[in-house]
Short mmCIF file of C-alpha atoms and ligand atoms in Angstrom, two decimals:
data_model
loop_
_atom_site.label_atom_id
_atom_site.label_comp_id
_atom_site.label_asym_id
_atom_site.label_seq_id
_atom_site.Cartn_x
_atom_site.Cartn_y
_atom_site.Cartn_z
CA UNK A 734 -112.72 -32.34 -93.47
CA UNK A 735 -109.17 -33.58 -92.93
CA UNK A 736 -109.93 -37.31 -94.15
CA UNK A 737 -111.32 -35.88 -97.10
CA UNK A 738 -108.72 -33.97 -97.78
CA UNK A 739 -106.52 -37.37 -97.81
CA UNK A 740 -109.01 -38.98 -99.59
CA UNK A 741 -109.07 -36.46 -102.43
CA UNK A 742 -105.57 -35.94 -102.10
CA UNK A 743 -105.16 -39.86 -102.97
CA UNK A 744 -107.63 -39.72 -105.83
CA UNK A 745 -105.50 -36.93 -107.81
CA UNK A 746 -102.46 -39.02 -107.06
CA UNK A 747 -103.74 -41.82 -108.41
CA UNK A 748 -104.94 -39.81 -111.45
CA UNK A 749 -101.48 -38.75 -112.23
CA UNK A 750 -99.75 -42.05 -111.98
CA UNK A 751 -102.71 -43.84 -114.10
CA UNK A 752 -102.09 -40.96 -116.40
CA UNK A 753 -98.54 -41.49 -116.14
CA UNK A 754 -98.51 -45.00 -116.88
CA UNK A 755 -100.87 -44.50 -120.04
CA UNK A 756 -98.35 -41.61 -120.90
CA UNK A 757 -95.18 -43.84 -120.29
CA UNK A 758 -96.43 -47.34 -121.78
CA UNK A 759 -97.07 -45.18 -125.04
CA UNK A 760 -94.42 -43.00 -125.13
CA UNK A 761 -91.47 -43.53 -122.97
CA UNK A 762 -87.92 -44.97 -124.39
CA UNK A 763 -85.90 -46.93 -122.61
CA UNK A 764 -82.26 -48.14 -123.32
CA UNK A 765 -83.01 -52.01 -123.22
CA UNK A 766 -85.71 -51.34 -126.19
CA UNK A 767 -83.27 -53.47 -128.35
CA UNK A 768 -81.99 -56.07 -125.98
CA UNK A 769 -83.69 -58.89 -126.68
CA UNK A 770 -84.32 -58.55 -130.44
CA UNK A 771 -80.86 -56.66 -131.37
CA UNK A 772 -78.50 -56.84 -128.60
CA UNK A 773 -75.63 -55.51 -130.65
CA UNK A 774 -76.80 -52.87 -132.37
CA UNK A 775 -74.90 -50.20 -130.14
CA UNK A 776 -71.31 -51.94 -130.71
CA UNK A 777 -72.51 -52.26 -134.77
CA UNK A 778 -72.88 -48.75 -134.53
CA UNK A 779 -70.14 -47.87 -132.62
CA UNK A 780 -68.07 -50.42 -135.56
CA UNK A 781 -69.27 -48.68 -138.36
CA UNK A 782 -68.49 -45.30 -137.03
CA UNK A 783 -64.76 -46.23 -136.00
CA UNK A 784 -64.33 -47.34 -139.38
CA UNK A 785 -65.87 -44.16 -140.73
CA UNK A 786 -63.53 -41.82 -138.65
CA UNK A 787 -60.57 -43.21 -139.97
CA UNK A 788 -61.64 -41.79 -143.39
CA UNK A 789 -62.67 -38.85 -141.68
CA UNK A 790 -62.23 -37.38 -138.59
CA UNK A 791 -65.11 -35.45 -139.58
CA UNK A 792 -68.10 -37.79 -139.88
CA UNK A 793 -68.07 -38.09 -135.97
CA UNK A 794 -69.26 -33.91 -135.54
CA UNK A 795 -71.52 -34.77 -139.14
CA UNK A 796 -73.82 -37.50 -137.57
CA UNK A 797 -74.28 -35.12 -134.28
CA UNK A 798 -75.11 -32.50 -136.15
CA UNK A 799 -77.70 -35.05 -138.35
CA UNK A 800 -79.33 -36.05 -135.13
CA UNK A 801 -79.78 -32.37 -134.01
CA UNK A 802 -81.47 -31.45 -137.32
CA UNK A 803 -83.61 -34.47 -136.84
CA UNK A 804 -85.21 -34.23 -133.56
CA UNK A 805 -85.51 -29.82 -133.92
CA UNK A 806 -88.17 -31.11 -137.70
CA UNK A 807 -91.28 -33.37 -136.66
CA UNK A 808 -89.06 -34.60 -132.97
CA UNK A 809 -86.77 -37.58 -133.75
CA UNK A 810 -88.38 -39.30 -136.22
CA UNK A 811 -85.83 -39.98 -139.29
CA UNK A 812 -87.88 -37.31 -141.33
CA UNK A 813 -83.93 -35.88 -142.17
CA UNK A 814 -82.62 -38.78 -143.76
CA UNK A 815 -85.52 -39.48 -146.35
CA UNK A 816 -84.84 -38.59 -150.10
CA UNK A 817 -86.77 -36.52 -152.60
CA UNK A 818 -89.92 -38.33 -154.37
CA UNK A 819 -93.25 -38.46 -155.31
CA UNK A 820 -94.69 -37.86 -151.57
CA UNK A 821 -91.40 -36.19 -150.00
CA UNK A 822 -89.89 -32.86 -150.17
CA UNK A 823 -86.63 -33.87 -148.41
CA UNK A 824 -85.52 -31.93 -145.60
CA UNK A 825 -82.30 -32.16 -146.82
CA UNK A 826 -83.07 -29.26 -149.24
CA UNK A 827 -84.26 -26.98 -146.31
CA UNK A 828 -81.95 -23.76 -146.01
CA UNK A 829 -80.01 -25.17 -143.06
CA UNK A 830 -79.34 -28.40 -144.75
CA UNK A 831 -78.95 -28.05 -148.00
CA UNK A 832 -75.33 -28.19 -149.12
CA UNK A 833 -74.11 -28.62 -145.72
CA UNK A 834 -75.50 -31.68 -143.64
CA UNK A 835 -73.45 -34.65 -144.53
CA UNK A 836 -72.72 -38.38 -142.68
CA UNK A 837 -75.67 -39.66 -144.95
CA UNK A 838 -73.38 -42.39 -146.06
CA UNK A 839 -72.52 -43.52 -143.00
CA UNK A 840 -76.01 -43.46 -141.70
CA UNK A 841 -76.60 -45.66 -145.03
CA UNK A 842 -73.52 -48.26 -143.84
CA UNK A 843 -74.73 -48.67 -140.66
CA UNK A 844 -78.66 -49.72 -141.47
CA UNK A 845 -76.93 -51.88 -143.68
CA UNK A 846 -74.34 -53.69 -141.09
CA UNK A 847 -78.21 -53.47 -138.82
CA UNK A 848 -80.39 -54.98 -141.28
CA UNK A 849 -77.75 -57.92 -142.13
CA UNK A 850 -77.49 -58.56 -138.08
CA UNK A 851 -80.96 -57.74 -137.19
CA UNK A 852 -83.42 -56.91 -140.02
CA UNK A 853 -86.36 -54.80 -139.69
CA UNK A 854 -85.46 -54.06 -135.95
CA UNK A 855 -83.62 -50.79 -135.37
CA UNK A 856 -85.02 -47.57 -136.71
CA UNK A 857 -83.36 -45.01 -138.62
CA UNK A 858 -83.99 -42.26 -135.69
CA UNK A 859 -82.82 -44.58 -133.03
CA UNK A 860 -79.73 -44.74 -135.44
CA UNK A 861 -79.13 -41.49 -135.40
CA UNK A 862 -79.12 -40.96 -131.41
CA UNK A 863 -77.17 -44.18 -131.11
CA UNK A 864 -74.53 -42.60 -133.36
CA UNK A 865 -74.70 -39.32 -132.00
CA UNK A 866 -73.63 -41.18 -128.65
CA UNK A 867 -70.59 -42.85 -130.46
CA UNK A 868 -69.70 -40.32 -132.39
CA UNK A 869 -69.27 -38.14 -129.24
CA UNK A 870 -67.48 -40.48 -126.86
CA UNK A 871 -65.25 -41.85 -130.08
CA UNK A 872 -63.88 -38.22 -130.06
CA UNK A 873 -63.15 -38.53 -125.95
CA UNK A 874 -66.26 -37.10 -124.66
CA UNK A 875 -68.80 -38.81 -122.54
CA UNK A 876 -70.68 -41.90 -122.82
CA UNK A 877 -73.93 -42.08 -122.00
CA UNK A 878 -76.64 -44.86 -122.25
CA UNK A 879 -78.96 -43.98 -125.10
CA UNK A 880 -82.77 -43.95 -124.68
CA UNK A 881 -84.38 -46.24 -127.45
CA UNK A 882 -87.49 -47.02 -129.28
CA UNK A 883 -87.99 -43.97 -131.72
CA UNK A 884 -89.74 -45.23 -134.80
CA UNK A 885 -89.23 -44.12 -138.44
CA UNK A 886 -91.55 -41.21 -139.92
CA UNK A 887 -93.82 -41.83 -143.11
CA UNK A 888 -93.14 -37.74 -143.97
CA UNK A 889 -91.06 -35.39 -144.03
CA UNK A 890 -91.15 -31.37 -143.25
CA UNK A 891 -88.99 -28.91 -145.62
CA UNK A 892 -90.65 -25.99 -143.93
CA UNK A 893 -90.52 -26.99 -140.71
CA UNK A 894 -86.36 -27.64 -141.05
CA UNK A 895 -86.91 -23.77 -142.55
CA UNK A 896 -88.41 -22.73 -139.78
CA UNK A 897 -87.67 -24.79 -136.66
CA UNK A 898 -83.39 -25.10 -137.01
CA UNK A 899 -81.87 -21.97 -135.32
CA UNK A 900 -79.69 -19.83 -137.77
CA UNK A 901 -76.23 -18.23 -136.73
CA UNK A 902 -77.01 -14.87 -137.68
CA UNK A 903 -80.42 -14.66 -135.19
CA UNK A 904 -80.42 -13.51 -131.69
CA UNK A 905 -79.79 -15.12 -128.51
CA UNK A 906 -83.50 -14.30 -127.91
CA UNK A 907 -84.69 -15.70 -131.24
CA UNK A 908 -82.39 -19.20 -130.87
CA UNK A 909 -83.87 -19.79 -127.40
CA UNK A 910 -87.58 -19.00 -128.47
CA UNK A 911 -86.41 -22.26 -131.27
CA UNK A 912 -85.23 -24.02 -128.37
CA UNK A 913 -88.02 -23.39 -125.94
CA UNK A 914 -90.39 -24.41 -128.70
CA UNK A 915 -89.06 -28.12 -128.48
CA UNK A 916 -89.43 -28.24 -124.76
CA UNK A 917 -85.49 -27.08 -124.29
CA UNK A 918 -83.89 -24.86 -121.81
CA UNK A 919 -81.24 -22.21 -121.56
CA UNK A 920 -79.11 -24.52 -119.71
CA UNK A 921 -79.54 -27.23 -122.82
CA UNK A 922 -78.57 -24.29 -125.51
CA UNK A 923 -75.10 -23.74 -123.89
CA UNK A 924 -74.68 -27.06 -123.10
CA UNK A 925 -75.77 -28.78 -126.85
CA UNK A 926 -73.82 -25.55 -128.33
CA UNK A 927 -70.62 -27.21 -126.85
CA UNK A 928 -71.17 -29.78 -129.79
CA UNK A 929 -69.45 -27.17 -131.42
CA UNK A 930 -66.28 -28.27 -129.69
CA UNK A 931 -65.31 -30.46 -133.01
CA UNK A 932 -66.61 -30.36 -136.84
CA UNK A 933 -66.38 -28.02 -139.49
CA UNK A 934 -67.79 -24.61 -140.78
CA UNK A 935 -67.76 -23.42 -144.63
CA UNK A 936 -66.47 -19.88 -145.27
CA UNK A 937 -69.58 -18.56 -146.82
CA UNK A 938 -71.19 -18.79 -143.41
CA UNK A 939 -68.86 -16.80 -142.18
CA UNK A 940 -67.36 -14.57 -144.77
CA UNK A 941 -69.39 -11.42 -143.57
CA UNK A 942 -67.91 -11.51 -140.19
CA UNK A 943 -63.84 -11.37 -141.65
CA UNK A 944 -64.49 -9.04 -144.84
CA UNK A 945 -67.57 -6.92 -144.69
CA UNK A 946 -69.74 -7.19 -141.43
CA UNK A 947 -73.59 -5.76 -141.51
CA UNK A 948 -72.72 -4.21 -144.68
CA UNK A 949 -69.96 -2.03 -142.71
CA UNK A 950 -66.85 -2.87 -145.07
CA UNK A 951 -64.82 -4.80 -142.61
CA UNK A 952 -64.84 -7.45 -140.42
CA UNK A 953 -66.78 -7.74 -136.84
CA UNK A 954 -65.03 -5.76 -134.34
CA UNK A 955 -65.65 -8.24 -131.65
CA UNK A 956 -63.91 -11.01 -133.48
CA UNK A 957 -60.49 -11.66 -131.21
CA UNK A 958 -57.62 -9.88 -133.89
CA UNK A 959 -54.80 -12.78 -133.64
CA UNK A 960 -58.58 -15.73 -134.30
CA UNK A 961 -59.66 -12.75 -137.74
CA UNK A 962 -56.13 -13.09 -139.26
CA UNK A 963 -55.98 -16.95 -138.73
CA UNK A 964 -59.32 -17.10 -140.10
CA UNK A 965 -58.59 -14.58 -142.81
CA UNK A 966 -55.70 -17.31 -143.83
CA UNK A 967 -58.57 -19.85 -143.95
CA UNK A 968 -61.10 -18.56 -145.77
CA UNK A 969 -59.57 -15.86 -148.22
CA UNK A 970 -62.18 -13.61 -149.49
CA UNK A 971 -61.34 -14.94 -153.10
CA UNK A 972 -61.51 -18.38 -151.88
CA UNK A 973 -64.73 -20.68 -152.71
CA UNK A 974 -66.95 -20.62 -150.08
CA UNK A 975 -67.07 -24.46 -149.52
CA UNK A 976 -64.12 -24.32 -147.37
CA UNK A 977 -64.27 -25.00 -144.02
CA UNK A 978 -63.13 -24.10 -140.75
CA UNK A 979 -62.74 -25.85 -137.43
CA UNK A 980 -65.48 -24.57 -134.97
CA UNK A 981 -63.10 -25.33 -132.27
CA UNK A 982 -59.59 -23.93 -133.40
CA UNK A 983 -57.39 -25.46 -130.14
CA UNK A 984 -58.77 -28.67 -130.59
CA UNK A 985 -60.95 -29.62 -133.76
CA UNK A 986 -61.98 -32.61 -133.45
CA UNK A 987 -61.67 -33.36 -129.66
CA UNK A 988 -64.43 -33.37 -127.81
CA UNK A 989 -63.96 -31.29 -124.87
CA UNK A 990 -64.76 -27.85 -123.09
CA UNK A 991 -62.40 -25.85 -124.77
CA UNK A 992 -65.51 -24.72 -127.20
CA UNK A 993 -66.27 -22.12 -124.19
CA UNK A 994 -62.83 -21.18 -123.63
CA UNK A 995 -62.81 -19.79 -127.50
CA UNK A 996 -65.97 -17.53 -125.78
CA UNK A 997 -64.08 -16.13 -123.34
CA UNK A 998 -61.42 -15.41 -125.60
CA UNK A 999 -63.85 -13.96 -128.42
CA UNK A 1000 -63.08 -16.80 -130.87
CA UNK A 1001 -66.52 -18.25 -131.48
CA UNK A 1002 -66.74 -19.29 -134.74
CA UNK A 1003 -70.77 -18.74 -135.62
CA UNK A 1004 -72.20 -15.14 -134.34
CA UNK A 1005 -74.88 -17.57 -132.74
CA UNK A 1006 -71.83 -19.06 -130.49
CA UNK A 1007 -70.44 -15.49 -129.10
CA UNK A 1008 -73.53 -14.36 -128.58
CA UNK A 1009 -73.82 -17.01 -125.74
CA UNK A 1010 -70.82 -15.26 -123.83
CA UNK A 1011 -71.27 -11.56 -125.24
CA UNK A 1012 -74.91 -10.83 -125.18
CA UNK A 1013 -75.35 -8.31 -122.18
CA UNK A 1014 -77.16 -9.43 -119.16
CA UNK A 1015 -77.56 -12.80 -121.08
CA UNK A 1016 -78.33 -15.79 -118.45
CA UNK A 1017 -75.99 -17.89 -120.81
CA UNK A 1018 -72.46 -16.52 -119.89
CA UNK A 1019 -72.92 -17.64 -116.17
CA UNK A 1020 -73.02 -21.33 -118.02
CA UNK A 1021 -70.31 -20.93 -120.56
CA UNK A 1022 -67.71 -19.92 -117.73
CA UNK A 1023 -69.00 -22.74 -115.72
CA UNK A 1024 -68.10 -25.18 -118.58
CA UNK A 1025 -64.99 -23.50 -119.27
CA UNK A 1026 -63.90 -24.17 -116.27
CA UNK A 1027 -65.25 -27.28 -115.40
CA UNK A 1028 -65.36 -30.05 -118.05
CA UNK A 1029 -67.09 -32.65 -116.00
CA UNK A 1030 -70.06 -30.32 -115.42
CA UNK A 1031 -70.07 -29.90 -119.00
CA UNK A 1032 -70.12 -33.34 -119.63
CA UNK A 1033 -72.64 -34.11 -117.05
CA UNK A 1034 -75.17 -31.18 -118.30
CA UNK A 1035 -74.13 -32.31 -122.46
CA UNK A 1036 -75.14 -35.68 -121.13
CA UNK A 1037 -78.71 -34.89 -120.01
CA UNK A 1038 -79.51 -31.79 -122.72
CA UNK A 1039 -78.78 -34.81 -125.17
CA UNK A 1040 -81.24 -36.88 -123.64
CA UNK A 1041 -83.71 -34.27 -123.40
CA UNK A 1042 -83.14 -33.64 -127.18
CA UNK A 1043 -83.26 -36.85 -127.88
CA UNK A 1044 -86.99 -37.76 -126.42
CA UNK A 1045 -88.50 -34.49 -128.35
CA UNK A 1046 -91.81 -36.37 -129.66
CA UNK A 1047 -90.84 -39.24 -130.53
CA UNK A 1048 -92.68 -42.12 -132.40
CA UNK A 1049 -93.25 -45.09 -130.01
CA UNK A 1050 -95.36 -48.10 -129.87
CA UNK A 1051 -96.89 -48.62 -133.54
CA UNK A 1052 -96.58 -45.24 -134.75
CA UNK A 1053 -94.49 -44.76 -137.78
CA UNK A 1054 -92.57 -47.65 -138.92
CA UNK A 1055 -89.04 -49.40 -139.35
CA UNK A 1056 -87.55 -48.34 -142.89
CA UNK A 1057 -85.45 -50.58 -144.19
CA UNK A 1058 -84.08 -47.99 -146.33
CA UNK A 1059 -83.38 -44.55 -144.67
CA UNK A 1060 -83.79 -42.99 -147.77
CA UNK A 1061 -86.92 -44.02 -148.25
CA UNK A 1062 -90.71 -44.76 -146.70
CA UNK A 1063 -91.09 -48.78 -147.12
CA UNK A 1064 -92.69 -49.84 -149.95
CA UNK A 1065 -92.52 -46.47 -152.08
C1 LIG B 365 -77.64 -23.19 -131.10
C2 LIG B 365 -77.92 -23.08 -132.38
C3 LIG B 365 -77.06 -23.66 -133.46
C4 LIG B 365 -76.73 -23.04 -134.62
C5 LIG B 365 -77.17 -21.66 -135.04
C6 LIG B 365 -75.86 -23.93 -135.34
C7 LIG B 365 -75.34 -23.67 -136.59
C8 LIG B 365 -74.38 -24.42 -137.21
C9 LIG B 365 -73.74 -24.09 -138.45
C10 LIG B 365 -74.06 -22.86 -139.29
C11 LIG B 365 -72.82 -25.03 -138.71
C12 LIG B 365 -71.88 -25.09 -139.93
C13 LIG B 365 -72.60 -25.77 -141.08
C14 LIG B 365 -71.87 -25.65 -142.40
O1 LIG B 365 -71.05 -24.75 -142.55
O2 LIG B 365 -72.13 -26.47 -143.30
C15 LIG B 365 -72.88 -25.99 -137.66
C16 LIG B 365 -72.10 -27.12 -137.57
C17 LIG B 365 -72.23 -28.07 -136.58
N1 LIG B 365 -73.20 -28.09 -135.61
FE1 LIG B 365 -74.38 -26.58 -135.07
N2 LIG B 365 -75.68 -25.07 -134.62
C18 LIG B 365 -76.40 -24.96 -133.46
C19 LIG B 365 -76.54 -25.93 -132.50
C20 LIG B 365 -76.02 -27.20 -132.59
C21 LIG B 365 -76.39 -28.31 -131.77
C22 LIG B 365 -77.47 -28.26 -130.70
C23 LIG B 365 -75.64 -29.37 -132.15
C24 LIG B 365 -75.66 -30.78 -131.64
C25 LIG B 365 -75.99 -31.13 -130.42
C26 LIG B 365 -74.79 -28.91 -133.22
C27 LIG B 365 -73.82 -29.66 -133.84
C28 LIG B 365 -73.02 -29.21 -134.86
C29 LIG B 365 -71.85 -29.92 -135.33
C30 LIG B 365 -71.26 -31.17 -134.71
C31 LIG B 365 -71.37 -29.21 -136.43
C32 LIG B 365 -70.20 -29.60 -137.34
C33 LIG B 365 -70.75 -30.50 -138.44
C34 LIG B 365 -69.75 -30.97 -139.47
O3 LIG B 365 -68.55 -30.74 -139.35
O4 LIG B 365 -70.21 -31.62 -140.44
N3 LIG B 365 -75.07 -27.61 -133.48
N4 LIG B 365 -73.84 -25.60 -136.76
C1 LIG B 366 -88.84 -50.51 -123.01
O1 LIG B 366 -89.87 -50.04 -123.85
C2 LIG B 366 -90.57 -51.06 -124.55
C3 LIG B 366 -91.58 -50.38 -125.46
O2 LIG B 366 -92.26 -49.39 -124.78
C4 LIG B 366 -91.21 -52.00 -123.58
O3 LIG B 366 -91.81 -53.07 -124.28
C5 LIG B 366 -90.17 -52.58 -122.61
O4 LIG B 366 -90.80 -53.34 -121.63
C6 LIG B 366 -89.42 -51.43 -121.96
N1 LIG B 366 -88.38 -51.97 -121.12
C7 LIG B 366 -88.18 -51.56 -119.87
C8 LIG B 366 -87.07 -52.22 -119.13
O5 LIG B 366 -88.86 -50.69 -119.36
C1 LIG B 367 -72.53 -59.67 -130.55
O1 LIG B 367 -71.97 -59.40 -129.29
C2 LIG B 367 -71.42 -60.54 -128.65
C3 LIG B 367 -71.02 -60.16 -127.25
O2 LIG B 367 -71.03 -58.79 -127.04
C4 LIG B 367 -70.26 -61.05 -129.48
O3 LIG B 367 -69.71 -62.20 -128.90
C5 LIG B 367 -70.76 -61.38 -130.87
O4 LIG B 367 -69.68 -61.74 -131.70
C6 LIG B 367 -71.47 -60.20 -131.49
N1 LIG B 367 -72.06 -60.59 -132.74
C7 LIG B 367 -72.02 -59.84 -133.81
C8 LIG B 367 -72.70 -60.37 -135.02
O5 LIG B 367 -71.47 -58.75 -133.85
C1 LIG B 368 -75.08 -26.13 -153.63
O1 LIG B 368 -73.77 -26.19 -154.13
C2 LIG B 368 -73.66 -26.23 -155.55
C3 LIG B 368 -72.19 -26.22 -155.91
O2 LIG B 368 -71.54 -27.28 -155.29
C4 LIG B 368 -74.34 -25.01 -156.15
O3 LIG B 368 -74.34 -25.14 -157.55
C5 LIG B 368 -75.77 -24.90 -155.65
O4 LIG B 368 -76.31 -23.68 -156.09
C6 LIG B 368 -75.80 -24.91 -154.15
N1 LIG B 368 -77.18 -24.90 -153.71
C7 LIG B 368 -77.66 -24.04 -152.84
C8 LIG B 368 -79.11 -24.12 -152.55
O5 LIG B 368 -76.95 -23.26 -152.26
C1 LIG B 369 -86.98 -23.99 -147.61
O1 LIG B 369 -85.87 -23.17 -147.87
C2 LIG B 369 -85.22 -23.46 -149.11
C3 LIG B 369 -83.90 -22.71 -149.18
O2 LIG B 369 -83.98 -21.47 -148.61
C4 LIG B 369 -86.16 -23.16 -150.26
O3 LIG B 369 -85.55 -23.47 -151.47
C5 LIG B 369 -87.40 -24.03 -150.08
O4 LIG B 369 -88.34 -23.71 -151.06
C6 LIG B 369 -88.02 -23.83 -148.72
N1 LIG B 369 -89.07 -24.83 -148.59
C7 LIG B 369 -90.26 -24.59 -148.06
C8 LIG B 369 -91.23 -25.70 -148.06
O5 LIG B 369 -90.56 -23.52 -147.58
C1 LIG B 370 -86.01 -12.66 -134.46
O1 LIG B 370 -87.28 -13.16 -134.80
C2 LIG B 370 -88.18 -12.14 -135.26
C3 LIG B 370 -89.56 -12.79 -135.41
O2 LIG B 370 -89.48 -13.99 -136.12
C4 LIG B 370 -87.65 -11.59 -136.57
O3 LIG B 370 -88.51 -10.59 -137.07
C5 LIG B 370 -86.28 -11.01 -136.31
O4 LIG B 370 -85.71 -10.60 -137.55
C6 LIG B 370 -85.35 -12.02 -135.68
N1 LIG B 370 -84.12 -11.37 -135.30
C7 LIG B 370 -82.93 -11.90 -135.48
C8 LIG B 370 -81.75 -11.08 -135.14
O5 LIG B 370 -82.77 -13.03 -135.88
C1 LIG B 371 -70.39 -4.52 -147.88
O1 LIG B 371 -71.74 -4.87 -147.91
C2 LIG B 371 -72.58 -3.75 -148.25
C3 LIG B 371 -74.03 -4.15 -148.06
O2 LIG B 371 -74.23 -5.47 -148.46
C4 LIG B 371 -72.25 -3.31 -149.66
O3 LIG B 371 -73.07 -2.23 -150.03
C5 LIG B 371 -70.80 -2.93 -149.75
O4 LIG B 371 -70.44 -2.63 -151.07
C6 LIG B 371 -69.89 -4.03 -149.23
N1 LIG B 371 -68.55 -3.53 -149.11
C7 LIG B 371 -67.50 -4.19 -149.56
C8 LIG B 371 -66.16 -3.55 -149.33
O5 LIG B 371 -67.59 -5.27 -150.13
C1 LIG B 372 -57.48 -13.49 -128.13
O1 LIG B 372 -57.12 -14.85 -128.01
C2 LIG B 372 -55.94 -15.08 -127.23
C3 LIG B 372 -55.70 -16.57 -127.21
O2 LIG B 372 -55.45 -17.03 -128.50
C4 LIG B 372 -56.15 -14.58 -125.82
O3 LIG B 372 -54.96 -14.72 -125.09
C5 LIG B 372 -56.57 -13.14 -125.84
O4 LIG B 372 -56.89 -12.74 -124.52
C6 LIG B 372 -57.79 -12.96 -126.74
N1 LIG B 372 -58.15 -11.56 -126.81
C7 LIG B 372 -59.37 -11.12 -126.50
C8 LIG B 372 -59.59 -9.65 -126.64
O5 LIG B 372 -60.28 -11.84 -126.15
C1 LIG B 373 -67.33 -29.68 -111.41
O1 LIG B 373 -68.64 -30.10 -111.72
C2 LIG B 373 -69.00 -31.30 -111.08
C3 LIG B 373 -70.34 -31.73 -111.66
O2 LIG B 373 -71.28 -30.71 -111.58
C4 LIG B 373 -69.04 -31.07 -109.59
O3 LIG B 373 -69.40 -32.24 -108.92
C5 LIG B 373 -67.67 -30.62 -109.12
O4 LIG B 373 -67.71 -30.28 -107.75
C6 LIG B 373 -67.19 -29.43 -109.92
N1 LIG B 373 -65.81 -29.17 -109.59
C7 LIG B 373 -65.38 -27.99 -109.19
C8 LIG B 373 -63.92 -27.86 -108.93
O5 LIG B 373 -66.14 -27.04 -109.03
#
């Protein structure tokens, strides 16, 4: 009875690390995927993106954001950065994109520096979580060593960006069912929401909150009075809508905890960033004082939620395939 306990014991083991293996050697990314065949990619990345910041602070908080909207559509597969054509209805026409992603350029200067050093190696969705890294360390945040190996995607999925890519305006709830459907966490909401600690915001997003909130004729009550009139000076309500605000108005385009300092102090930017502090009873606030008090937990928990984003279904092995082009599917 006992021995065959251990012996059946030993035989499920063995299951699961057989099943493991066949899981990992198909799946799993490592971060020496391009050390033999493009051992500078990260510091050509890292190059490009120095360069890039000194034209604008922004790109940095752009590319993040790009790499987000990548893995949430099809997991981390490119599928953001392809182009309109015969086969492709670009994701970059999807509600949450459309007239507001940006860093394409840069994505585009980088393959380029890769394809000149290394060609046909690095894939456009390993780009993206490579620059994501830079971008966020660049900006004095943490560094981290990125997992590797994504391949490129041969589609792309304009109703799944619709669909999949939280909006400010839903609920806590609603944002965390989005997250929870891509195999994140509560603890990985508040932490990737402290992305929000640099980058930019355009008034129409947030118009209704400073003039006329749920239709009541003036602006949300919970916004912190000295943050409306600042923001009131930003984005008059006869301004164009294309302007932008910082997300994090004591520091915009540091990278550091003082995104869930403006909680405390009711000067989230998005409705979807307050709500992490001032949603009753929410499981969230617990997290945002922890990180407002404590960068290096922040960092640590950013650190990991990034990694955790960044392996959502990825394509490995022969899956997929290296574009040359980000724009475009090879050969079309
Ligand atoms: C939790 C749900 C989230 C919502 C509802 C949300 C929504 C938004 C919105 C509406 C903007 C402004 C876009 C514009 O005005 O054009 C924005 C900007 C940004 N988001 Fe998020 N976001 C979320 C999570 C994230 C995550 C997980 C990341 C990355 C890890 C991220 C990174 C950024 C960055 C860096 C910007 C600034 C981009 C720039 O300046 O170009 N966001 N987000
Ligand atoms: C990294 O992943 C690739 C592809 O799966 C594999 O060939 C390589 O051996 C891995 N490297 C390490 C150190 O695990
Ligand atoms: C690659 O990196 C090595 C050492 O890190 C450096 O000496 C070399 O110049 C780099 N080459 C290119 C093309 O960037
Ligand atoms: C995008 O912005 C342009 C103006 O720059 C505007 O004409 C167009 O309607 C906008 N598209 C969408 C879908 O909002
Ligand atoms: C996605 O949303 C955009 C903008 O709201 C809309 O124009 C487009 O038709 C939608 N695409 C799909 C495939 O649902
Ligand atoms: C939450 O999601 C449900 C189901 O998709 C939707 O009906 C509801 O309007 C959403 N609520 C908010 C506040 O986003
Ligand atoms: C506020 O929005 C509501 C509903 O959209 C609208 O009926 C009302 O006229 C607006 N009020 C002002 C002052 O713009
Ligand atoms: C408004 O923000 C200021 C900091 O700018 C802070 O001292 C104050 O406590 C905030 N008020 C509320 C009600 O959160
Ligand atoms: C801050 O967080 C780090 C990482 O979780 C932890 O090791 C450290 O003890 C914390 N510091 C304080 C003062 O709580």
């Amino acid at each position: 009875m006992f021995s065959s306990n251990i012996a059946y014991s030993s035989f499920f083991l063995s299951t699961i690390s057989l099943t493991l293996l066949i899981y990992q050697s198909r799946a799993q990314l490592n971060s020496t995927f391009y050390d033999t065949t493009c051992p500078n990619a990260s510091s050509i990345v890292r190059g490009v993106i120095q360069q890039a910041l000194q034209s604008d602070v922004r790109n940095g908080a752009s590319l993040l954001r790009l790499h987000f909207h990548d893995c949430f559509v099809n997991g981390c597969d490119g599928s953001i950065l392809l182009d309109n054509s015969a086969n492709i209805k670009s994701e970059k026409d999807a509600g949450p994109n459309t007239n507001s992603t940006r860093g394409f350029n840069v994505v585009d200067n980088i393959k380029t520096a890769l394809e000149n050093s290394c060609p046909g190696i690095v894939s456009c969705a390993d780009i993206l979580a490579l620059a994501a890294e830079a971008s966020v360390s660049l900006q004095g945040g943490p560094s981290w060593k990125v997992l590797l190996g994504r391949r490129d995607s041969l589609t792309a999925n304009q109703a799944g960006a619709n669909s999949s890519i939280p909006s400010p305006f839903e609920s806590l709830s609603n944002i965390t069912s989005k997250f929870n459907a891509v195999g994140l966490n509560t603890n990985d909401l508040v932490a990737l929401s402290g992305a929000h600690t640099f980058g930019r915001a355009q008034c129409r997003i947030i118009s209704s909150r400073l003039y006329n909130f749920s239709g009541t004729g003036n602006p949300d009550p919970t916004l912190n009075s000295s943050y409306l009139t600042t923001l009131q000076q930003t984005c008059p309500q006869s301004g164009s809508g294309f302007n932008v605000a910082n997300l994090d108005p004591t520091t915009p385009n540091i990278f550091d905890n003082n995104y869930f300092s403006n909680l405390q102090n009711n000067q989230g930017l998005l409705p979807s960033d307050q709500e992490l502090f001032s949603t009753t009873g929410a499981p969230t606030i617990s997290i945002v004082n922890t990180f407002s008090s404590n960068q290096t937990a922040f960092f640590q928990s950013f650190v990991q939620s990034m990694i955790n984003m960044g392996n959502i279904s990825p394509l490995t092995g022969s899956n997929g395939e290296i574009r040359s082009d980000c724009k475009k599917v090879n050969g079309s």
